[in-house]
């Protein structure tokens, strides 16, 4: 005899076999799965839309490639410009060796039987201008009184003689200048003329490093003036 199950609903009885019940459950589950996948699986893409998407993708790839190429070309131009600048600086460096440059630091190199020249740039009236000549040991070997002077340029020179009347030894010296201005004692830094004995290219600063006869080193950008070949300021 076939097994039966009874379900009581609203005062009446309904008999459903096991196979019918199983088919009903399977049908309901299948409907629910279709509805579930309908929500998560997108509808087919329109062919025109797909074409546009492909075109956009190709354009994006083309644009990215163009930007990358432009960056490479820009880098090459910068590299070429840097090499050109380095070559120009090297050429300029060779032309500076043996030349004199004007530097505002008061330092000089005294050669045998030679005079050392310098000048001051005065912005206002100064009185009792006095130049102290200092050697490498920090000793004052000479005093040069320059008197009073108004605004403008004031040149002076040292003949190499010391306070005792002897000639100073060849070597490095420094001019230290003091004066009275508006009732106060101030220091003035003179411009001095120094010979360039060696030059190197400083790639990090894109500048030339000058090695002077007085053992000082400085960048070309720090030089106030390159002295003319005749030695005049």
mmCIF file of C-alpha atoms in Angstrom:
data_model
loop_
_atom_site.group_PDB
_atom_site.id
_atom_site.type_symbol
_atom_site.label_atom_id
_atom_site.label_comp_id
_atom_site.label_asym_id
_atom_site.label_seq_id
_atom_site.Cartn_x
_atom_site.Cartn_y
_atom_site.Cartn_z
ATOM 1 C CA UNK A 1 0.000 0.000 0.000
ATOM 2 C CA UNK A 2 1.318 3.489 -0.902
ATOM 3 C CA UNK A 3 2.322 5.618 2.050
ATOM 4 C CA UNK A 4 0.146 8.699 2.466
ATOM 5 C CA UNK A 5 0.528 11.946 4.451
ATOM 6 C CA UNK A 6 -2.394 14.039 5.645
ATOM 7 C CA UNK A 7 -2.286 17.827 5.897
ATOM 8 C CA UNK A 8 -5.156 19.553 7.780
ATOM 9 C CA UNK A 9 -6.108 22.959 6.308
ATOM 10 C CA UNK A 10 -9.364 24.958 7.060
ATOM 11 C CA UNK A 11 -11.299 21.923 8.330
ATOM 12 C CA UNK A 12 -10.630 19.785 5.270
ATOM 13 C CA UNK A 13 -8.063 17.148 4.573
ATOM 14 C CA UNK A 14 -5.682 17.016 1.603
ATOM 15 C CA UNK A 15 -3.631 13.990 0.806
ATOM 16 C CA UNK A 16 -0.222 14.598 -0.942
ATOM 17 C CA UNK A 17 2.064 11.800 -1.901
ATOM 18 C CA UNK A 18 5.835 11.909 -1.205
ATOM 19 C CA UNK A 19 6.669 12.241 -4.903
ATOM 20 C CA UNK A 20 4.215 15.122 -5.399
ATOM 21 C CA UNK A 21 5.598 16.903 -2.364
ATOM 22 C CA UNK A 22 9.163 16.496 -3.646
ATOM 23 C CA UNK A 23 8.214 17.887 -7.103
ATOM 24 C CA UNK A 24 6.542 20.887 -5.531
ATOM 25 C CA UNK A 25 9.596 21.710 -3.382
ATOM 26 C CA UNK A 26 11.944 21.337 -6.351
ATOM 27 C CA UNK A 27 9.798 23.619 -8.525
ATOM 28 C CA UNK A 28 9.663 26.340 -5.854
ATOM 29 C CA UNK A 29 13.450 26.087 -5.292
ATOM 30 C CA UNK A 30 14.087 26.365 -9.047
ATOM 31 C CA UNK A 31 11.990 29.530 -9.276
ATOM 32 C CA UNK A 32 13.792 31.063 -6.337
ATOM 33 C CA UNK A 33 17.232 30.304 -7.862
ATOM 34 C CA UNK A 34 16.224 31.889 -11.186
ATOM 35 C CA UNK A 35 15.119 35.024 -9.368
ATOM 36 C CA UNK A 36 18.394 35.058 -7.355
ATOM 37 C CA UNK A 37 20.660 34.749 -10.398
ATOM 38 C CA UNK A 38 18.594 37.343 -12.264
ATOM 39 C CA UNK A 39 19.714 39.892 -9.673
ATOM 40 C CA UNK A 40 23.434 39.091 -9.767
ATOM 41 C CA UNK A 41 23.984 38.289 -13.451
ATOM 42 C CA UNK A 42 23.841 41.469 -15.638
ATOM 43 C CA UNK A 43 21.884 41.610 -18.816
ATOM 44 C CA UNK A 44 23.785 41.102 -22.085
ATOM 45 C CA UNK A 45 25.792 44.215 -23.119
ATOM 46 C CA UNK A 46 24.462 46.062 -26.107
ATOM 47 C CA UNK A 47 26.775 45.666 -29.116
ATOM 48 C CA UNK A 48 27.039 49.450 -29.644
ATOM 49 C CA UNK A 49 27.907 49.973 -25.997
ATOM 50 C CA UNK A 50 30.523 47.237 -26.166
ATOM 51 C CA UNK A 51 32.047 48.905 -29.241
ATOM 52 C CA UNK A 52 32.169 52.253 -27.428
ATOM 53 C CA UNK A 53 33.814 50.649 -24.415
ATOM 54 C CA UNK A 54 36.455 49.070 -26.630
ATOM 55 C CA UNK A 55 37.038 52.422 -28.337
ATOM 56 C CA UNK A 56 37.389 54.155 -24.972
ATOM 57 C CA UNK A 57 39.849 51.497 -23.828
ATOM 58 C CA UNK A 58 41.906 51.854 -27.009
ATOM 59 C CA UNK A 59 41.905 55.644 -26.643
ATOM 60 C CA UNK A 60 43.025 55.352 -23.005
ATOM 61 C CA UNK A 61 45.861 53.036 -24.018
ATOM 62 C CA UNK A 62 46.865 55.416 -26.821
ATOM 63 C CA UNK A 63 46.781 58.403 -24.450
ATOM 64 C CA UNK A 64 48.855 56.569 -21.831
ATOM 65 C CA UNK A 65 51.374 55.560 -24.490
ATOM 66 C CA UNK A 66 51.563 59.156 -25.772
ATOM 67 C CA UNK A 67 52.110 60.537 -22.264
ATOM 68 C CA UNK A 68 54.831 57.976 -21.594
ATOM 69 C CA UNK A 69 56.540 58.862 -24.884
ATOM 70 C CA UNK A 70 56.336 62.588 -24.097
ATOM 71 C CA UNK A 71 57.887 62.017 -20.671
ATOM 72 C CA UNK A 72 60.742 60.052 -22.250
ATOM 73 C CA UNK A 73 61.318 62.773 -24.849
ATOM 74 C CA UNK A 74 61.265 65.471 -22.135
ATOM 75 C CA UNK A 75 63.767 63.490 -20.079
ATOM 76 C CA UNK A 76 66.020 63.100 -23.130
ATOM 77 C CA UNK A 77 65.831 66.848 -23.780
ATOM 78 C CA UNK A 78 66.726 67.609 -20.169
ATOM 79 C CA UNK A 79 69.619 65.165 -20.312
ATOM 80 C CA UNK A 80 70.842 66.698 -23.548
ATOM 81 C CA UNK A 81 70.494 70.190 -22.111
ATOM 82 C CA UNK A 82 72.412 69.140 -19.005
ATOM 83 C CA UNK A 83 75.209 67.681 -21.117
ATOM 84 C CA UNK A 84 75.268 70.865 -23.200
ATOM 85 C CA UNK A 85 75.432 73.031 -20.073
ATOM 86 C CA UNK A 86 78.244 70.887 -18.683
ATOM 87 C CA UNK A 87 80.180 71.260 -21.937
ATOM 88 C CA UNK A 88 79.651 75.029 -21.936
ATOM 89 C CA UNK A 89 80.765 75.257 -18.313
ATOM 90 C CA UNK A 90 83.863 73.175 -19.042
ATOM 91 C CA UNK A 91 84.711 75.527 -21.907
ATOM 92 C CA UNK A 92 84.130 78.551 -19.681
ATOM 93 C CA UNK A 93 86.236 76.959 -16.933
ATOM 94 C CA UNK A 94 89.252 76.628 -19.223
ATOM 95 C CA UNK A 95 89.002 80.310 -20.149
ATOM 96 C CA UNK A 96 89.035 81.394 -16.482
ATOM 97 C CA UNK A 97 92.332 79.769 -15.508
ATOM 98 C CA UNK A 98 94.954 82.451 -15.048
ATOM 99 C CA UNK A 99 92.348 85.237 -14.981
ATOM 100 C CA UNK A 100 91.744 87.489 -11.995
ATOM 101 C CA UNK A 101 88.370 87.727 -10.296
ATOM 102 C CA UNK A 102 86.965 90.340 -7.969
ATOM 103 C CA UNK A 103 85.698 88.955 -4.661
ATOM 104 C CA UNK A 104 84.315 90.795 -1.635
ATOM 105 C CA UNK A 105 86.165 88.991 1.148
ATOM 106 C CA UNK A 106 89.330 91.065 1.743
ATOM 107 C CA UNK A 107 91.663 88.145 1.059
ATOM 108 C CA UNK A 108 94.727 88.526 -1.154
ATOM 109 C CA UNK A 109 97.852 86.671 -2.218
ATOM 110 C CA UNK A 110 100.994 88.786 -2.118
ATOM 111 C CA UNK A 111 103.698 87.894 -4.627
ATOM 112 C CA UNK A 112 107.318 88.968 -4.303
ATOM 113 C CA UNK A 113 107.867 92.606 -5.283
ATOM 114 C CA UNK A 114 104.214 93.025 -6.160
ATOM 115 C CA UNK A 115 101.501 95.371 -4.908
ATOM 116 C CA UNK A 116 98.120 94.158 -3.662
ATOM 117 C CA UNK A 117 95.130 96.228 -4.724
ATOM 118 C CA UNK A 118 91.598 96.479 -3.359
ATOM 119 C CA UNK A 119 88.712 98.925 -3.115
ATOM 120 C CA UNK A 120 85.722 99.751 -0.920
ATOM 121 C CA UNK A 121 82.136 100.523 -1.868
ATOM 122 C CA UNK A 122 80.936 103.215 0.551
ATOM 123 C CA UNK A 123 77.222 103.813 0.898
ATOM 124 C CA UNK A 124 77.551 106.902 3.139
ATOM 125 C CA UNK A 125 80.107 109.240 4.668
ATOM 126 C CA UNK A 126 82.856 107.442 6.562
ATOM 127 C CA UNK A 127 85.690 108.963 8.621
ATOM 128 C CA UNK A 128 88.964 107.632 9.998
ATOM 129 C CA UNK A 129 89.046 104.746 7.551
ATOM 130 C CA UNK A 130 91.873 102.404 8.555
ATOM 131 C CA UNK A 131 93.101 99.239 6.830
ATOM 132 C CA UNK A 132 94.800 96.519 8.873
ATOM 133 C CA UNK A 133 96.928 94.031 6.922
ATOM 134 C CA UNK A 134 96.833 90.635 8.624
ATOM 135 C CA UNK A 135 99.074 87.661 7.817
ATOM 136 C CA UNK A 136 98.262 83.934 8.025
ATOM 137 C CA UNK A 137 99.239 83.846 11.710
ATOM 138 C CA UNK A 138 96.701 86.555 12.541
ATOM 139 C CA UNK A 139 99.401 89.219 13.110
ATOM 140 C CA UNK A 140 98.932 92.809 11.944
ATOM 141 C CA UNK A 141 101.925 93.574 9.721
ATOM 142 C CA UNK A 142 100.840 96.943 8.335
ATOM 143 C CA UNK A 143 98.394 99.829 8.903
ATOM 144 C CA UNK A 144 97.058 101.822 5.955
ATOM 145 C CA UNK A 145 95.210 105.040 6.972
ATOM 146 C CA UNK A 146 92.814 106.154 4.228
ATOM 147 C CA UNK A 147 91.317 109.206 5.944
ATOM 148 C CA UNK A 148 87.720 110.283 5.295
ATOM 149 C CA UNK A 149 85.584 109.586 2.263
ATOM 150 C CA UNK A 150 82.015 110.113 1.097
ATOM 151 C CA UNK A 151 79.719 107.656 -0.712
ATOM 152 C CA UNK A 152 81.278 105.940 -3.697
ATOM 153 C CA UNK A 153 84.264 103.772 -4.527
ATOM 154 C CA UNK A 154 87.535 104.116 -2.635
ATOM 155 C CA UNK A 155 90.566 102.239 -4.027
ATOM 156 C CA UNK A 156 93.770 101.504 -2.127
ATOM 157 C CA UNK A 157 96.893 99.342 -2.486
ATOM 158 C CA UNK A 158 99.600 97.803 -0.349
ATOM 159 C CA UNK A 159 103.202 97.776 -1.549
ATOM 160 C CA UNK A 160 104.152 94.763 0.574
ATOM 161 C CA UNK A 161 106.129 96.677 3.186
ATOM 162 C CA UNK A 162 105.678 95.907 6.871
ATOM 163 C CA UNK A 163 105.470 98.203 9.917
ATOM 164 C CA UNK A 164 109.231 97.729 10.425
ATOM 165 C CA UNK A 165 110.026 98.718 6.840
ATOM 166 C CA UNK A 166 110.851 95.203 5.697
ATOM 167 C CA UNK A 167 109.180 93.458 2.794
ATOM 168 C CA UNK A 168 106.475 90.998 3.731
ATOM 169 C CA UNK A 169 106.979 87.382 2.734
ATOM 170 C CA UNK A 170 105.051 86.014 -0.209
ATOM 171 C CA UNK A 171 101.810 84.404 0.891
ATOM 172 C CA UNK A 172 98.217 84.893 1.974
ATOM 173 C CA UNK A 173 97.046 88.092 3.681
ATOM 174 C CA UNK A 174 93.772 89.750 4.565
ATOM 175 C CA UNK A 175 92.602 93.362 4.603
ATOM 176 C CA UNK A 176 90.498 94.288 7.632
ATOM 177 C CA UNK A 177 88.902 97.726 7.361
ATOM 178 C CA UNK A 178 87.312 99.797 10.115
ATOM 179 C CA UNK A 179 85.849 103.300 10.141
ATOM 180 C CA UNK A 180 83.528 105.669 11.948
ATOM 181 C CA UNK A 181 80.074 106.023 10.423
ATOM 182 C CA UNK A 182 77.245 107.939 12.114
ATOM 183 C CA UNK A 183 79.278 107.940 15.308
ATOM 184 C CA UNK A 184 79.722 104.147 15.340
ATOM 185 C CA UNK A 185 82.753 101.985 14.587
ATOM 186 C CA UNK A 186 81.881 99.592 11.754
ATOM 187 C CA UNK A 187 83.735 97.062 9.621
ATOM 188 C CA UNK A 188 83.913 97.348 5.851
ATOM 189 C CA UNK A 189 84.702 94.383 3.625
ATOM 190 C CA UNK A 190 86.857 95.324 0.647
ATOM 191 C CA UNK A 191 86.815 93.859 -2.836
ATOM 192 C CA UNK A 192 90.084 92.148 -3.725
ATOM 193 C CA UNK A 193 91.623 90.937 -6.940
ATOM 194 C CA UNK A 194 92.668 87.247 -6.954
ATOM 195 C CA UNK A 195 94.028 84.938 -9.616
ATOM 196 C CA UNK A 196 92.235 81.728 -10.571
ATOM 197 C CA UNK A 197 94.639 78.776 -10.611
ATOM 198 C CA UNK A 198 92.184 75.894 -11.057
ATOM 199 C CA UNK A 199 88.536 75.393 -11.979
ATOM 200 C CA UNK A 200 86.222 72.402 -11.623
ATOM 201 C CA UNK A 201 82.636 71.801 -12.722
ATOM 202 C CA UNK A 202 80.200 71.344 -9.829
ATOM 203 C CA UNK A 203 77.388 69.343 -11.463
ATOM 204 C CA UNK A 204 75.304 69.263 -8.288
ATOM 205 C CA UNK A 205 74.994 73.070 -8.261
ATOM 206 C CA UNK A 206 75.342 73.550 -12.047
ATOM 207 C CA UNK A 207 78.144 76.003 -11.324
ATOM 208 C CA UNK A 208 81.911 76.368 -11.550
ATOM 209 C CA UNK A 209 84.090 76.058 -8.458
ATOM 210 C CA UNK A 210 87.073 78.386 -8.560
ATOM 211 C CA UNK A 211 90.333 77.729 -6.722
ATOM 212 C CA UNK A 212 92.160 80.984 -6.109
ATOM 213 C CA UNK A 213 95.806 81.756 -5.597
ATOM 214 C CA UNK A 214 95.122 82.780 -1.971
ATOM 215 C CA UNK A 215 93.892 79.222 -1.207
ATOM 216 C CA UNK A 216 90.243 80.319 -1.196
ATOM 217 C CA UNK A 217 87.585 78.399 -3.106
ATOM 218 C CA UNK A 218 84.251 79.805 -4.236
ATOM 219 C CA UNK A 219 81.544 79.390 -6.843
ATOM 220 C CA UNK A 220 81.557 81.474 -9.991
ATOM 221 C CA UNK A 221 78.150 82.831 -8.948
ATOM 222 C CA UNK A 222 79.839 84.356 -5.869
ATOM 223 C CA UNK A 223 82.322 86.329 -7.984
ATOM 224 C CA UNK A 224 81.546 90.042 -8.167
ATOM 225 C CA UNK A 225 83.421 90.609 -11.408
ATOM 226 C CA UNK A 226 85.903 88.947 -13.762
ATOM 227 C CA UNK A 227 88.804 91.346 -14.090
ATOM 228 C CA UNK A 228 89.809 92.423 -17.576
ATOM 229 C CA UNK A 229 92.919 90.960 -19.151
ATOM 230 C CA UNK A 230 94.856 94.190 -18.477
ATOM 231 C CA UNK A 231 94.296 93.718 -14.735
ATOM 232 C CA UNK A 232 92.043 96.759 -14.246
ATOM 233 C CA UNK A 233 88.877 96.590 -12.134
#
